[in-house]
mmCIF file of C-alpha atoms in Angstrom:
data_model
loop_
_atom_site.group_PDB
_atom_site.id
_atom_site.type_symbol
_atom_site.label_atom_id
_atom_site.label_comp_id
_atom_site.label_asym_id
_atom_site.label_seq_id
_atom_site.Cartn_x
_atom_site.Cartn_y
_atom_site.Cartn_z
ATOM 1 C CA MET G 709 14.842 9.383 19.582
ATOM 2 C CA LYS G 710 14.386 5.728 18.526
ATOM 3 C CA ILE G 711 11.043 4.719 16.902
ATOM 4 C CA LEU G 712 9.411 1.297 17.389
ATOM 5 C CA PHE G 713 7.533 0.883 14.087
ATOM 6 C CA ALA G 714 4.803 -1.610 14.255
ATOM 7 C CA SER G 715 3.386 -2.958 10.976
ATOM 8 C CA PHE G 716 1.845 -6.375 10.559
ATOM 9 C CA SER G 717 3.180 -6.813 7.080
ATOM 10 C CA ILE G 718 6.938 -6.825 6.589
ATOM 11 C CA LEU G 719 8.844 -8.649 3.683
ATOM 12 C CA PRO G 720 8.798 -11.251 2.584
ATOM 13 C CA ASN G 721 5.106 -11.071 3.415
ATOM 14 C CA ARG G 722 3.309 -10.429 0.220
ATOM 15 C CA GLY G 723 0.946 -7.336 -0.279
ATOM 16 C CA ALA G 724 1.389 -3.632 -0.539
ATOM 17 C CA ALA G 725 1.716 -2.826 3.152
ATOM 18 C CA GLY G 726 4.909 -4.699 3.474
ATOM 19 C CA PHE G 727 6.645 -2.613 0.664
ATOM 20 C CA VAL G 728 5.392 0.440 2.191
ATOM 21 C CA THR G 729 6.859 -0.377 5.443
ATOM 22 C CA GLU G 730 10.146 -1.485 4.099
ATOM 23 C CA SER G 731 10.496 1.680 1.850
ATOM 24 C CA LEU G 732 9.908 4.013 4.697
ATOM 25 C CA ALA G 733 11.868 2.187 7.433
ATOM 26 C CA ASN G 734 14.869 1.687 5.289
ATOM 27 C CA ASN G 735 15.420 5.476 5.253
ATOM 28 C CA PHE G 736 16.268 5.170 8.952
ATOM 29 C CA GLY G 737 19.383 3.780 10.609
ATOM 30 C CA PRO G 738 19.514 1.148 13.285
ATOM 31 C CA ASP G 739 19.779 3.711 16.047
ATOM 32 C CA GLU G 740 16.772 5.508 14.815
ATOM 33 C CA MET G 741 14.233 2.749 14.357
ATOM 34 C CA THR G 742 13.294 -0.728 15.092
ATOM 35 C CA VAL G 743 10.548 -2.556 13.023
ATOM 36 C CA VAL G 744 8.324 -5.290 14.252
ATOM 37 C CA GLY G 745 5.901 -7.230 12.195
ATOM 38 C CA GLU G 746 4.149 -10.562 11.609
ATOM 39 C CA GLN G 747 5.786 -13.907 10.765
ATOM 40 C CA LEU G 748 3.709 -15.969 8.249
ATOM 41 C CA MET G 749 4.340 -19.600 8.130
ATOM 42 C CA GLY G 750 5.915 -20.852 4.846
ATOM 43 C CA LEU G 751 7.387 -17.479 3.969
ATOM 44 C CA GLY G 752 10.631 -17.288 6.058
ATOM 45 C CA ARG G 753 12.519 -14.185 6.980
ATOM 46 C CA ILE G 754 14.796 -11.714 5.168
ATOM 47 C CA LYS G 755 18.325 -10.907 6.414
ATOM 48 C CA ARG G 756 18.952 -7.251 5.889
ATOM 49 C CA ASP G 757 22.001 -4.989 5.727
ATOM 50 C CA ALA G 758 23.214 -3.862 9.060
ATOM 51 C CA LYS G 759 22.780 -0.202 7.961
ATOM 52 C CA PHE G 760 18.964 -0.718 8.153
ATOM 53 C CA PRO G 761 16.828 -0.981 11.323
ATOM 54 C CA ALA G 762 16.576 -4.328 13.119
ATOM 55 C CA TYR G 763 13.507 -6.177 11.994
ATOM 56 C CA TYR G 764 11.685 -8.501 14.525
ATOM 57 C CA TYR G 765 9.173 -11.157 13.460
ATOM 58 C CA ILE G 766 6.418 -12.340 15.716
ATOM 59 C CA TRP G 767 4.471 -15.589 15.401
ATOM 60 C CA SER G 768 0.975 -14.229 15.330
ATOM 61 C CA ASN G 769 -0.740 -16.166 12.521
ATOM 62 C CA PHE G 770 -1.610 -19.687 11.773
ATOM 63 C CA SER G 771 -2.396 -19.456 8.067
ATOM 64 C CA TRP G 772 0.035 -20.887 5.373
ATOM 65 C CA LYS G 773 1.615 -17.959 3.456
ATOM 66 C CA GLY G 774 -1.233 -15.750 4.511
ATOM 67 C CA LYS G 775 -3.866 -17.872 2.781
ATOM 68 C CA GLY G 776 -7.192 -18.237 4.599
ATOM 69 C CA LYS G 777 -6.178 -15.873 7.334
ATOM 70 C CA ARG G 778 -9.892 -15.111 8.085
ATOM 71 C CA PHE G 779 -10.438 -18.732 9.266
ATOM 72 C CA PHE G 780 -7.718 -18.393 11.959
ATOM 73 C CA LEU G 781 -8.882 -15.071 13.438
ATOM 74 C CA PRO G 782 -10.080 -16.587 16.731
ATOM 75 C CA PHE G 783 -6.762 -18.342 17.188
ATOM 76 C CA ARG G 784 -4.957 -15.149 16.367
ATOM 77 C CA TRP G 785 -6.642 -13.223 19.147
ATOM 78 C CA MET G 786 -6.055 -16.053 21.533
ATOM 79 C CA ILE G 787 -2.385 -15.426 21.411
ATOM 80 C CA PHE G 788 -2.741 -11.552 21.567
ATOM 81 C CA PRO G 789 -1.200 -11.468 25.046
ATOM 82 C CA PHE G 790 1.860 -13.146 23.882
ATOM 83 C CA VAL G 791 2.166 -10.661 20.930
ATOM 84 C CA LEU G 792 1.813 -7.777 23.561
ATOM 85 C CA LEU G 793 4.586 -9.366 25.730
ATOM 86 C CA ARG G 794 6.908 -9.870 22.874
ATOM 87 C CA MET G 795 6.353 -6.317 21.511
ATOM 88 C CA TRP G 796 6.957 -4.988 25.078
ATOM 89 C CA MET G 797 10.245 -6.878 25.366
ATOM 90 C CA ILE G 798 11.458 -5.482 21.947
ATOM 91 C CA LEU G 799 10.499 -2.000 22.999
ATOM 92 C CA LYS G 800 12.626 -2.312 26.075
ATOM 93 C CA ARG G 801 15.423 -4.246 24.575
ATOM 94 C CA GLU G 802 15.862 -1.793 21.722
ATOM 95 C CA LYS G 803 15.445 1.234 24.012
ATOM 96 C CA CYS G 804 12.693 2.832 21.859
ATOM 97 C CA ASP G 805 11.104 6.024 23.144
ATOM 98 C CA TYR G 806 8.626 6.473 20.495
ATOM 99 C CA VAL G 807 5.879 4.104 19.095
ATOM 100 C CA LEU G 808 4.448 4.358 15.490
ATOM 101 C CA GLY G 809 1.469 1.951 14.920
ATOM 102 C CA THR G 810 0.280 1.049 11.372
ATOM 103 C CA TYR G 811 -3.065 0.167 9.884
ATOM 104 C CA PRO G 812 -4.315 -1.766 7.547
ATOM 105 C CA ASP G 813 -4.330 -4.362 10.332
ATOM 106 C CA ASN G 814 -6.088 -3.574 13.447
ATOM 107 C CA TYR G 815 -4.334 -6.342 15.466
ATOM 108 C CA TYR G 816 -0.837 -4.777 15.279
ATOM 109 C CA LEU G 817 -2.205 -1.204 15.516
ATOM 110 C CA TYR G 818 -4.101 -2.016 18.681
ATOM 111 C CA ALA G 819 -1.167 -3.862 20.075
ATOM 112 C CA SER G 820 1.184 -0.957 19.489
ATOM 113 C CA TYR G 821 -1.306 1.582 21.046
ATOM 114 C CA LEU G 822 -1.536 -0.673 24.076
ATOM 115 C CA ILE G 823 2.170 -1.036 24.519
ATOM 116 C CA ALA G 824 2.765 2.779 24.084
ATOM 117 C CA LYS G 825 -0.035 3.597 26.681
ATOM 118 C CA TRP G 826 0.919 1.010 29.339
ATOM 119 C CA SER G 827 4.741 2.147 29.099
ATOM 120 C CA LYS G 828 3.708 5.816 28.809
ATOM 121 C CA THR G 829 5.622 6.126 25.551
ATOM 122 C CA PRO G 830 4.612 8.841 22.995
ATOM 123 C CA PHE G 831 2.556 7.359 20.143
ATOM 124 C CA SER G 832 1.316 8.197 16.690
ATOM 125 C CA SER G 833 -0.875 6.111 14.252
ATOM 126 C CA TYR G 834 -0.418 5.679 10.513
ATOM 127 C CA PHE G 835 -3.525 4.762 8.512
ATOM 128 C CA HIS G 836 -2.951 3.412 4.883
ATOM 129 C CA ASN G 837 -6.710 3.002 4.662
ATOM 130 C CA THR G 838 -9.887 4.034 6.465
ATOM 131 C CA TYR G 839 -10.640 1.648 9.369
ATOM 132 C CA LEU G 840 -14.053 2.323 11.151
ATOM 133 C CA GLU G 841 -15.427 3.916 8.129
ATOM 134 C CA ASN G 842 -14.938 0.762 6.120
ATOM 135 C CA ARG G 843 -16.600 -1.496 8.598
ATOM 136 C CA LYS G 844 -20.355 -2.007 7.729
ATOM 137 C CA GLY G 845 -21.473 -3.902 10.606
ATOM 138 C CA GLY G 846 -21.078 -6.883 12.818
ATOM 139 C CA ILE G 847 -18.449 -7.551 15.465
ATOM 140 C CA HIS G 848 -15.750 -5.861 13.254
ATOM 141 C CA ARG G 849 -17.775 -2.659 13.216
ATOM 142 C CA TRP G 850 -18.321 -3.032 16.981
ATOM 143 C CA PHE G 851 -14.692 -3.404 17.634
ATOM 144 C CA ALA G 852 -13.657 -0.621 15.491
ATOM 145 C CA GLU G 853 -16.146 1.736 17.198
ATOM 146 C CA ARG G 854 -14.369 1.044 20.421
ATOM 147 C CA ILE G 855 -10.677 1.146 19.509
ATOM 148 C CA GLN G 856 -10.401 3.796 16.766
ATOM 149 C CA PRO G 857 -11.640 6.710 19.084
ATOM 150 C CA LYS G 858 -8.918 5.569 21.776
ATOM 151 C CA ILE G 859 -6.151 5.394 19.204
ATOM 152 C CA PHE G 860 -7.218 8.790 17.715
ATOM 153 C CA ASP G 861 -7.232 10.312 21.095
ATOM 154 C CA TYR G 862 -4.035 8.872 22.158
ATOM 155 C CA SER G 863 -1.969 9.724 18.980
ATOM 156 C CA ASP G 864 0.116 12.804 18.695
ATOM 157 C CA TYR G 865 -0.379 12.704 14.996
ATOM 158 C CA ILE G 866 -2.706 10.575 12.924
ATOM 159 C CA PHE G 867 -0.694 10.123 9.798
ATOM 160 C CA VAL G 868 -2.622 9.203 6.532
ATOM 161 C CA MET G 869 -1.430 8.151 3.229
ATOM 162 C CA SER G 870 -2.706 11.051 1.061
ATOM 163 C CA GLU G 871 -4.122 14.495 1.072
ATOM 164 C CA GLY G 872 -7.410 12.989 -0.131
ATOM 165 C CA MET G 873 -7.516 10.844 3.069
ATOM 166 C CA GLN G 874 -6.623 13.760 5.204
ATOM 167 C CA GLY G 875 -9.562 15.751 3.699
ATOM 168 C CA ALA G 876 -12.048 12.913 4.245
ATOM 169 C CA TYR G 877 -10.940 12.552 7.870
ATOM 170 C CA GLU G 878 -11.130 16.260 8.556
ATOM 171 C CA LYS G 879 -14.661 16.313 7.206
ATOM 172 C CA SER G 880 -15.736 13.374 9.324
ATOM 173 C CA TYR G 881 -13.873 14.461 12.527
ATOM 174 C CA PRO G 882 -14.107 18.334 12.564
ATOM 175 C CA GLY G 883 -13.005 18.453 16.144
ATOM 176 C CA ILE G 884 -9.652 16.730 15.326
ATOM 177 C CA ASP G 885 -6.774 18.814 13.980
ATOM 178 C CA LYS G 886 -3.881 16.236 13.871
ATOM 179 C CA PHE G 887 -4.390 14.403 10.550
ATOM 180 C CA VAL G 888 -1.214 14.623 8.553
ATOM 181 C CA PRO G 889 -0.414 13.132 5.156
ATOM 182 C CA LEU G 890 2.603 10.719 5.267
ATOM 183 C CA ILE G 891 2.799 9.519 1.692
ATOM 184 C CA HIS G 892 3.915 6.160 0.527
ATOM 185 C CA THR G 893 7.746 6.215 -0.541
ATOM 186 C CA PHE G 894 10.404 4.577 -2.759
ATOM 187 C CA GLU G 895 13.947 4.324 -1.651
ATOM 188 C CA GLU G 896 15.679 4.924 -5.079
ATOM 189 C CA TYR G 897 14.930 5.273 -8.713
ATOM 190 C CA PRO G 898 15.588 2.014 -10.816
ATOM 191 C CA GLN G 899 18.965 2.596 -12.432
ATOM 192 C CA GLU G 900 20.250 -0.854 -13.390
ATOM 193 C CA GLU G 901 17.415 -1.287 -16.033
ATOM 194 C CA THR G 902 16.366 0.874 -18.981
ATOM 195 C CA PRO G 903 12.716 0.949 -19.851
ATOM 196 C CA THR G 904 11.374 0.107 -23.353
ATOM 197 C CA ASP G 905 11.551 2.990 -25.837
ATOM 198 C CA VAL G 906 8.161 4.379 -25.179
ATOM 199 C CA GLU G 907 7.859 5.989 -28.581
ATOM 200 C CA ALA G 908 8.568 2.790 -30.422
ATOM 201 C CA VAL G 909 5.968 1.708 -32.898
ATOM 202 C CA LYS G 910 5.088 -2.000 -32.479
ATOM 203 C CA ASP G 911 2.830 -4.790 -33.708
ATOM 204 C CA LYS G 912 2.141 -5.710 -30.075
ATOM 205 C CA TYR G 913 2.141 -3.545 -26.909
ATOM 206 C CA ASP G 914 2.374 -5.115 -23.356
ATOM 207 C CA PHE G 915 -0.092 -3.414 -20.902
ATOM 208 C CA LEU G 916 0.842 -4.461 -17.384
ATOM 209 C CA LEU G 917 -1.411 -4.884 -14.409
ATOM 210 C CA ILE G 918 0.211 -5.502 -11.036
ATOM 211 C CA GLY G 919 -1.220 -5.932 -7.364
ATOM 212 C CA ASN G 920 -3.657 -7.641 -5.266
ATOM 213 C CA PHE G 921 -7.020 -7.534 -7.199
ATOM 214 C CA ASN G 922 -9.735 -7.385 -4.580
ATOM 215 C CA ASN G 923 -12.686 -5.146 -3.681
ATOM 216 C CA SER G 924 -10.530 -1.996 -4.065
ATOM 217 C CA ASN G 925 -10.320 -2.528 -7.974
ATOM 218 C CA ILE G 926 -11.872 -5.821 -9.033
ATOM 219 C CA GLU G 927 -14.828 -4.664 -11.059
ATOM 220 C CA SER G 928 -12.831 -1.980 -12.925
ATOM 221 C CA THR G 929 -10.029 -4.598 -13.569
ATOM 222 C CA ALA G 930 -12.562 -7.108 -14.984
ATOM 223 C CA SER G 931 -14.227 -4.362 -17.220
ATOM 224 C CA LEU G 932 -10.896 -3.253 -18.423
ATOM 225 C CA VAL G 933 -9.619 -6.734 -19.370
ATOM 226 C CA ASP G 934 -12.898 -7.266 -21.264
ATOM 227 C CA ALA G 935 -12.354 -4.102 -23.080
ATOM 228 C CA LEU G 936 -8.725 -4.420 -23.887
ATOM 229 C CA LYS G 937 -9.027 -8.065 -25.133
ATOM 230 C CA GLN G 938 -10.768 -6.726 -28.172
ATOM 231 C CA GLU G 939 -7.637 -4.931 -29.320
ATOM 232 C CA PRO G 940 -5.330 -7.481 -31.043
ATOM 233 C CA ARG G 941 -2.296 -5.066 -30.638
ATOM 234 C CA ILE G 942 -2.593 -5.219 -26.886
ATOM 235 C CA ASN G 943 -1.205 -8.122 -24.628
ATOM 236 C CA ILE G 944 -2.685 -7.791 -21.205
ATOM 237 C CA LYS G 945 -0.016 -8.940 -18.847
ATOM 238 C CA MET G 946 -0.532 -9.488 -15.074
ATOM 239 C CA PHE G 947 1.811 -9.770 -12.135
ATOM 240 C CA THR G 948 0.038 -10.902 -8.965
ATOM 241 C CA HIS G 949 0.237 -13.364 -6.110
ATOM 242 C CA VAL G 950 -3.524 -14.002 -6.463
ATOM 243 C CA GLU G 951 -4.096 -17.450 -8.111
ATOM 244 C CA LYS G 952 -5.848 -17.657 -11.375
ATOM 245 C CA THR G 953 -8.710 -19.595 -9.853
ATOM 246 C CA LEU G 954 -9.481 -16.706 -7.456
ATOM 247 C CA LEU G 955 -9.222 -14.259 -10.285
ATOM 248 C CA ARG G 956 -11.830 -16.151 -12.202
ATOM 249 C CA MET G 957 -14.070 -16.327 -9.316
ATOM 250 C CA ARG G 958 -13.780 -12.540 -8.977
ATOM 251 C CA GLY G 959 -14.890 -12.022 -12.516
ATOM 252 C CA ILE G 960 -11.769 -11.552 -14.433
ATOM 253 C CA ASP G 961 -11.357 -13.304 -17.851
ATOM 254 C CA VAL G 962 -7.920 -14.987 -17.042
ATOM 255 C CA ASP G 963 -7.927 -16.672 -20.454
ATOM 256 C CA ALA G 964 -7.580 -13.166 -21.955
ATOM 257 C CA VAL G 965 -4.551 -12.340 -19.627
ATOM 258 C CA ASP G 966 -0.898 -13.188 -19.925
ATOM 259 C CA TYR G 967 -0.574 -14.320 -16.299
ATOM 260 C CA ARG G 968 2.804 -14.164 -14.729
ATOM 261 C CA GLY G 969 2.115 -14.739 -11.118
ATOM 262 C CA PHE G 970 4.142 -13.278 -8.309
ATOM 263 C CA VAL G 971 7.487 -11.549 -9.228
ATOM 264 C CA LYS G 972 10.198 -11.429 -6.623
ATOM 265 C CA GLN G 973 11.305 -8.063 -5.402
ATOM 266 C CA GLU G 974 14.847 -8.510 -6.684
ATOM 267 C CA ASP G 975 13.421 -9.052 -10.193
ATOM 268 C CA PHE G 976 10.573 -6.691 -10.029
ATOM 269 C CA TYR G 977 11.845 -3.617 -11.846
ATOM 270 C CA LYS G 978 13.576 -5.687 -14.505
ATOM 271 C CA GLU G 979 10.213 -7.396 -15.250
ATOM 272 C CA LEU G 980 8.211 -4.127 -14.830
ATOM 273 C CA MET G 981 10.328 -2.080 -17.296
ATOM 274 C CA ASN G 982 10.102 -4.783 -19.862
ATOM 275 C CA ASN G 983 6.547 -3.572 -20.740
ATOM 276 C CA ASP G 984 5.155 -0.636 -22.863
ATOM 277 C CA VAL G 985 2.273 0.669 -20.655
ATOM 278 C CA CYS G 986 1.480 0.454 -16.874
ATOM 279 C CA VAL G 987 -2.186 0.055 -16.056
ATOM 280 C CA LEU G 988 -3.832 1.338 -12.884
ATOM 281 C CA THR G 989 -7.362 0.214 -12.033
ATOM 282 C CA HIS G 990 -9.288 1.790 -9.209
ATOM 283 C CA GLY G 991 -12.794 0.604 -8.015
ATOM 284 C CA PHE G 992 -15.896 2.587 -9.052
ATOM 285 C CA THR G 993 -18.060 0.336 -6.848
ATOM 286 C CA GLY G 994 -17.703 -2.810 -4.786
ATOM 287 C CA GLY G 995 -17.672 -4.098 -1.290
ATOM 288 C CA TYR G 996 -15.957 -1.118 0.306
ATOM 289 C CA THR G 997 -17.652 2.098 1.521
ATOM 290 C CA GLN G 998 -17.811 5.150 -0.601
ATOM 291 C CA VAL G 999 -15.182 6.933 1.486
ATOM 292 C CA GLU G 1000 -12.834 4.139 0.915
ATOM 293 C CA TYR G 1001 -13.111 4.429 -2.867
ATOM 294 C CA GLU G 1002 -12.624 8.134 -2.585
ATOM 295 C CA THR G 1003 -9.439 7.919 -0.706
ATOM 296 C CA ILE G 1004 -7.592 4.845 -1.916
ATOM 297 C CA PHE G 1005 -4.082 5.495 -3.221
ATOM 298 C CA PRO G 1006 -2.720 2.279 -4.649
ATOM 299 C CA THR G 1007 0.839 1.535 -3.672
ATOM 300 C CA ARG G 1008 1.726 0.395 -7.215
ATOM 301 C CA THR G 1009 1.152 3.939 -8.286
ATOM 302 C CA ILE G 1010 4.664 4.873 -7.218
ATOM 303 C CA ASN G 1011 6.181 1.959 -8.927
ATOM 304 C CA PHE G 1012 4.635 3.090 -12.087
ATOM 305 C CA LEU G 1013 5.620 6.747 -11.626
ATOM 306 C CA ILE G 1014 9.310 5.912 -11.515
ATOM 307 C CA SER G 1015 9.383 3.240 -14.012
ATOM 308 C CA GLY G 1016 9.777 5.436 -17.015
ATOM 309 C CA LEU G 1017 6.774 4.031 -18.685
ATOM 310 C CA PRO G 1018 3.456 5.742 -19.552
ATOM 311 C CA ILE G 1019 0.313 5.070 -17.369
ATOM 312 C CA PHE G 1020 -3.107 4.161 -18.429
ATOM 313 C CA ALA G 1021 -5.630 4.672 -15.591
ATOM 314 C CA HIS G 1022 -9.283 3.499 -15.227
ATOM 315 C CA SER G 1023 -10.262 5.289 -12.189
ATOM 316 C CA PRO G 1024 -13.468 7.326 -11.192
ATOM 317 C CA SER G 1025 -13.589 11.037 -11.287
ATOM 318 C CA PHE G 1026 -14.517 11.244 -7.567
ATOM 319 C CA ALA G 1027 -11.311 9.450 -6.441
ATOM 320 C CA PHE G 1028 -8.226 11.235 -5.027
ATOM 321 C CA LEU G 1029 -6.068 9.025 -7.199
ATOM 322 C CA THR G 1030 -7.746 10.344 -10.394
ATOM 323 C CA ARG G 1031 -7.277 14.036 -9.285
ATOM 324 C CA PHE G 1032 -3.600 13.424 -8.434
ATOM 325 C CA LEU G 1033 -2.943 11.907 -11.827
ATOM 326 C CA ARG G 1034 -4.832 14.631 -13.660
ATOM 327 C CA LYS G 1035 -3.000 17.404 -11.649
ATOM 328 C CA HIS G 1036 0.383 16.043 -12.769
ATOM 329 C CA ASP G 1037 -0.802 14.940 -16.326
ATOM 330 C CA CYS G 1038 0.943 11.619 -15.698
ATOM 331 C CA ALA G 1039 -1.634 9.231 -16.955
ATOM 332 C CA GLU G 1040 -4.039 8.806 -19.716
ATOM 333 C CA ILE G 1041 -7.334 8.556 -17.634
ATOM 334 C CA VAL G 1042 -10.722 6.926 -18.290
ATOM 335 C CA ASP G 1043 -12.797 8.167 -15.448
ATOM 336 C CA VAL G 1044 -16.199 6.575 -16.449
ATOM 337 C CA ALA G 1045 -17.405 2.903 -16.204
ATOM 338 C CA ASP G 1046 -17.588 2.437 -20.000
ATOM 339 C CA ALA G 1047 -15.701 -0.359 -21.756
ATOM 340 C CA GLU G 1048 -16.063 1.337 -25.047
ATOM 341 C CA GLU G 1049 -14.329 4.441 -23.756
ATOM 342 C CA VAL G 1050 -11.572 2.343 -22.209
ATOM 343 C CA LEU G 1051 -10.912 0.660 -25.481
ATOM 344 C CA LYS G 1052 -11.004 4.063 -27.325
ATOM 345 C CA GLN G 1053 -8.468 5.673 -25.099
ATOM 346 C CA ALA G 1054 -6.124 2.685 -25.069
ATOM 347 C CA ARG G 1055 -6.096 2.757 -28.883
ATOM 348 C CA TYR G 1056 -5.453 6.574 -28.703
ATOM 349 C CA LEU G 1057 -2.443 5.949 -26.456
ATOM 350 C CA ILE G 1058 -0.810 3.264 -28.625
ATOM 351 C CA ASP G 1059 -1.465 5.330 -31.729
ATOM 352 C CA ASN G 1060 0.279 8.457 -30.171
ATOM 353 C CA PRO G 1061 4.083 7.782 -29.359
ATOM 354 C CA ALA G 1062 4.438 11.583 -28.387
ATOM 355 C CA ARG G 1063 1.657 11.284 -25.764
ATOM 356 C CA ARG G 1064 3.281 8.251 -24.192
ATOM 357 C CA LYS G 1065 6.658 9.988 -23.984
ATOM 358 C CA GLU G 1066 4.959 13.114 -22.407
ATOM 359 C CA LEU G 1067 3.060 10.986 -19.816
ATOM 360 C CA ALA G 1068 6.274 8.964 -18.858
ATOM 361 C CA ASP G 1069 8.373 12.268 -18.475
ATOM 362 C CA ASN G 1070 5.432 13.847 -16.335
ATOM 363 C CA ALA G 1071 5.289 10.718 -14.165
ATOM 364 C CA ARG G 1072 8.973 10.873 -13.305
ATOM 365 C CA LYS G 1073 8.591 14.489 -12.212
ATOM 366 C CA ALA G 1074 5.406 13.599 -10.096
ATOM 367 C CA ALA G 1075 7.428 10.891 -8.282
ATOM 368 C CA ALA G 1076 9.900 13.221 -6.709
ATOM 369 C CA GLU G 1077 7.482 14.037 -3.818
ATOM 370 C CA PHE G 1078 7.507 10.292 -2.897
ATOM 371 C CA TYR G 1079 11.300 10.119 -2.588
ATOM 372 C CA GLY G 1080 12.112 8.170 0.543
ATOM 373 C CA PRO G 1081 14.803 10.437 2.286
ATOM 374 C CA ASN G 1082 12.375 13.395 1.918
ATOM 375 C CA VAL G 1083 9.472 11.622 3.549
ATOM 376 C CA ALA G 1084 11.578 10.155 6.211
ATOM 377 C CA ALA G 1085 12.946 13.604 7.124
ATOM 378 C CA PHE G 1086 9.405 14.941 7.387
ATOM 379 C CA LEU G 1087 8.339 12.030 9.694
ATOM 380 C CA LYS G 1088 11.418 12.499 11.933
ATOM 381 C CA GLY G 1089 10.710 16.241 12.256
ATOM 382 C CA LYS G 1090 7.053 15.639 13.193
ATOM 383 C CA LEU G 1091 7.820 12.964 15.703
ATOM 384 C CA GLU G 1092 10.724 15.058 17.346
ATOM 385 C CA ASP G 1093 8.278 17.991 17.695
ATOM 386 C CA ALA G 1094 5.669 15.693 19.300
ATOM 387 C CA ARG G 1095 8.250 14.264 21.726
ATOM 388 C CA SER G 1096 9.424 17.664 22.801
ATOM 389 C CA GLN G 1097 5.898 18.744 23.477
ATOM 390 C CA ASN G 1098 5.345 15.646 25.649
ATOM 391 C CA ARG G 1099 8.246 16.279 27.969
#
């Protein structure tokens, strides 16, 4: 079996989806998988080792480095037939006999579904986030109502990124029994760098935020920054490709933040592990639907789990992320939208070296289930079973 793995975001495209795609795909060989994704103007391409799958880039976006993508949506759909033709040619050239289509991008998900259906190739979908459930109205809701049921129906499996998302879908679609968790992965533990001594007593502690700060977590991030800036022993550090101006517009006090911008992948763990505490923020409210806030599992969680650093989480009690962290006791959690409680728990963490060490050790243990080779083997087994049933 050889899989055509369609994901709009592949490195060097910035954002969580690209890292998820890469971490999973690179556990397959070139005879087992081919990856197809979007080429963004201004970002170039990555030349990968021959032991990894072949990666194909398709010109399907007119924005510069992904900025202002929404303004180019009409033009993007105008060239959709070209993308279909290109994907079809890749399917045939690489002799792929299974298609795996990924969301969060309905464009590449829909394209992969059409290619699979037209070529009568077995197909499964992989949802990192909810789709139809997070479309509140307008043309985007109208479109999702038409294509999601078709994709669900044609999929052998509907892979989702967590057990929390699986439970939400099974509740919403009681007649469908093919939702399967396919969790985000990491390829290897960082070995070349040693994290800071988590039990060290310092005058200043670096609390690190990373990611794309948007509706998934922007209000909790802004609240956390406002709380932590009151503690002189805490330096709030931030790695993100989101520019300061946009962060300020979204409500974050950037003057209180040690802003470091985007960190290149080759430098990521070196920079990450040169901190004292990793900070996870998860939205309590915002522009998404309730089910989305219940099921989001931030990709950066895995980076934090394997870092060897303690985690501080500001995440609501109803979220799957919170339940996961509490189950493994791998983060100091503030599950209420209360700035005073955030500050109180942060001070508790920096005043208790033994607790920091306990959280870091527990996090490493919890990370084992996300180890790439194990997740890839699970996926291979599922798709082999599906293909044999389709014969």
